[in-house]
PDB file of C-alpha atoms in Angstrom:
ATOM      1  CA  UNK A   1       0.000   0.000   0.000  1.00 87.00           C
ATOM      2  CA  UNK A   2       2.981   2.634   1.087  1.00 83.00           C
ATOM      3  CA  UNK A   3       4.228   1.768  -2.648  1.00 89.00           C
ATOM      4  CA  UNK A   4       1.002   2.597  -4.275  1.00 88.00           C
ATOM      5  CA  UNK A   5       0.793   6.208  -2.555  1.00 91.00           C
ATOM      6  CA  UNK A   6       4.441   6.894  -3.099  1.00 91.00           C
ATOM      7  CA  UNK A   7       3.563   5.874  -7.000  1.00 92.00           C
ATOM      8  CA  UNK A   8       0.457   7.803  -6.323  1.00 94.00           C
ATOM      9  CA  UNK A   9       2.755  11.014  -4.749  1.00 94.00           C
ATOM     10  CA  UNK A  10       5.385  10.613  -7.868  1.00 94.00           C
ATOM     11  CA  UNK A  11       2.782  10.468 -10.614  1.00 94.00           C
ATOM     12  CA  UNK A  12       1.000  13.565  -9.130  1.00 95.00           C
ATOM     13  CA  UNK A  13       4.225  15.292  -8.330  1.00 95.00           C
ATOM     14  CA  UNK A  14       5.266  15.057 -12.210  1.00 94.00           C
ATOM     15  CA  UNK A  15       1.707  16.338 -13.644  1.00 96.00           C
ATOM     16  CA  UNK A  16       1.690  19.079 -11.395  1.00 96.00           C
ATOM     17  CA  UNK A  17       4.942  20.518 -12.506  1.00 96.00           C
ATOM     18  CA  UNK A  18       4.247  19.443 -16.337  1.00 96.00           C
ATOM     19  CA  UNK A  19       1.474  21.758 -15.646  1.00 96.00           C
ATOM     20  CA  UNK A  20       3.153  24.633 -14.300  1.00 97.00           C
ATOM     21  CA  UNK A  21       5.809  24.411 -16.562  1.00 96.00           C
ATOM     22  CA  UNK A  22       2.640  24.918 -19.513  1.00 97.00           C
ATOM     23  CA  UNK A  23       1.132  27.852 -17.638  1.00 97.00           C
ATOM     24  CA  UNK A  24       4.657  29.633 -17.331  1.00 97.00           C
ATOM     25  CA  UNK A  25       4.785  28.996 -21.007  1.00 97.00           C
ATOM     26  CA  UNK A  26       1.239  30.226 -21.777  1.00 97.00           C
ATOM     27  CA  UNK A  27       2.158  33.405 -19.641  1.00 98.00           C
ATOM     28  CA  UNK A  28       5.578  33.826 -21.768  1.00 97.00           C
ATOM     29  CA  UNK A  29       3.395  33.923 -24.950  1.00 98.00           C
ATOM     30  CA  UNK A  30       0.622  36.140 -23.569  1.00 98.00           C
ATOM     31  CA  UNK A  31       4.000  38.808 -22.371  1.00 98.00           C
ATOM     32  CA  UNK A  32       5.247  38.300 -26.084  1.00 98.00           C
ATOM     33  CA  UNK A  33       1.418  38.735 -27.712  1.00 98.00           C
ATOM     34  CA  UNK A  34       0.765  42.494 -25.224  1.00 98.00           C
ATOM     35  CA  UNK A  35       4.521  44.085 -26.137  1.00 97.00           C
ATOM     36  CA  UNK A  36       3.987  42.856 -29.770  1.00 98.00           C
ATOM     37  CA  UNK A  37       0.536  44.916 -29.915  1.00 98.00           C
ATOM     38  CA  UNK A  38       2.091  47.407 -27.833  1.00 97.00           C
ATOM     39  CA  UNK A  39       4.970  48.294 -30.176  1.00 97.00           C
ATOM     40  CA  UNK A  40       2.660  47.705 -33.553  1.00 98.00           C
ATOM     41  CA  UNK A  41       0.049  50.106 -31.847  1.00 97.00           C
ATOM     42  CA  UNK A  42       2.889  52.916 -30.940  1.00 97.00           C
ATOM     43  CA  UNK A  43       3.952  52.285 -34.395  1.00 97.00           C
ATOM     44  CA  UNK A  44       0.101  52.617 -35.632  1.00 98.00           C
ATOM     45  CA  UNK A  45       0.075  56.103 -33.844  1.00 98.00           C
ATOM     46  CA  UNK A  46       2.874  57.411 -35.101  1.00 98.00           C
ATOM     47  CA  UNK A  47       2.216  56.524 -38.586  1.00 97.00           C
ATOM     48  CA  UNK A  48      -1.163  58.477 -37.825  1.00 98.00           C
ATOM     49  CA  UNK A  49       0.408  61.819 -36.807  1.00 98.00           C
ATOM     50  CA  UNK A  50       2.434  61.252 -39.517  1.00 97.00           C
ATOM     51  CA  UNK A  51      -0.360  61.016 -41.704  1.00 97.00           C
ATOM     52  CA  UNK A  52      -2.118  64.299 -39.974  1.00 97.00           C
ATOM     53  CA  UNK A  53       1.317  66.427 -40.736  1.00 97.00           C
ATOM     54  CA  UNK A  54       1.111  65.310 -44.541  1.00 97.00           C
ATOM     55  CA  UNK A  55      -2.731  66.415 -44.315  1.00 96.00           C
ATOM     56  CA  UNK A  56      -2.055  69.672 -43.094  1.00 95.00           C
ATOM     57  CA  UNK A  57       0.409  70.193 -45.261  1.00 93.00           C
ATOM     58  CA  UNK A  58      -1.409  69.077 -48.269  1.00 93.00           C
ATOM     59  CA  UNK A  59      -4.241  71.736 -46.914  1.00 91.00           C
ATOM     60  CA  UNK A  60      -1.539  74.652 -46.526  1.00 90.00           C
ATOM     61  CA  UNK A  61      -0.672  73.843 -49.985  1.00 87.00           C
ATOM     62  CA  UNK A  62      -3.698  73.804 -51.257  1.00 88.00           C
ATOM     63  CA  UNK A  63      -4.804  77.537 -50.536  1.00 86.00           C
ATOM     64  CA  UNK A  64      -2.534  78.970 -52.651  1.00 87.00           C
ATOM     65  CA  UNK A  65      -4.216  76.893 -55.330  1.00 86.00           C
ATOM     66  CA  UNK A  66      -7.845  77.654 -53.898  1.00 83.00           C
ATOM     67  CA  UNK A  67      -6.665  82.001 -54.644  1.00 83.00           C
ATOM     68  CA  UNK A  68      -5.836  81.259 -57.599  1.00 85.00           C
ATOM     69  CA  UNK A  69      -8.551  79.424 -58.487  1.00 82.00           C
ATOM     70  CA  UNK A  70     -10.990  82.496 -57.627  1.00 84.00           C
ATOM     71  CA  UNK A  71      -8.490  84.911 -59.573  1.00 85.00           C
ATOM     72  CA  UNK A  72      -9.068  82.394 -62.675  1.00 85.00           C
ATOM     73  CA  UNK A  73     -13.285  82.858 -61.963  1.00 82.00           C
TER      74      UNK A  73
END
């Protein structure tokens, strides 16, 4: 009987830590999915202000054109 709850001990000692060992995996892969979003959303706003510089100049630009449009009228 001692031999079947030592077996018992050893089989439940090595699930337990196969199944720790998958969580601290799962929790390395959730770290590496957030800083992965993180950067490509800090690389989505930038691109964005980027974007909004290129507009305003593009609208700068464009009211020289608008005068001389109404000169042409």
């Amino acid at each position: 009987m001692a031999t079947s709850v030592d077996n018992l001990i050893e089989n439940l000692c090595g699930i337990l830590h196969s199944i720790s060992s998958i969580t601290a995996d799962n929790v390395d892969v959730y770290k590496n999915a957030v800083t992965k979003m993180s950067d490509a959303m800090d690389l989505n706003i930038k691109s964005m202000y980027t974007m909004m510089a290129k507009a305003e100049e593009v609208t700068q630009s464009m009211k020289i054109v608008e005068g001389h449009a109404v000169r042409i009228k």
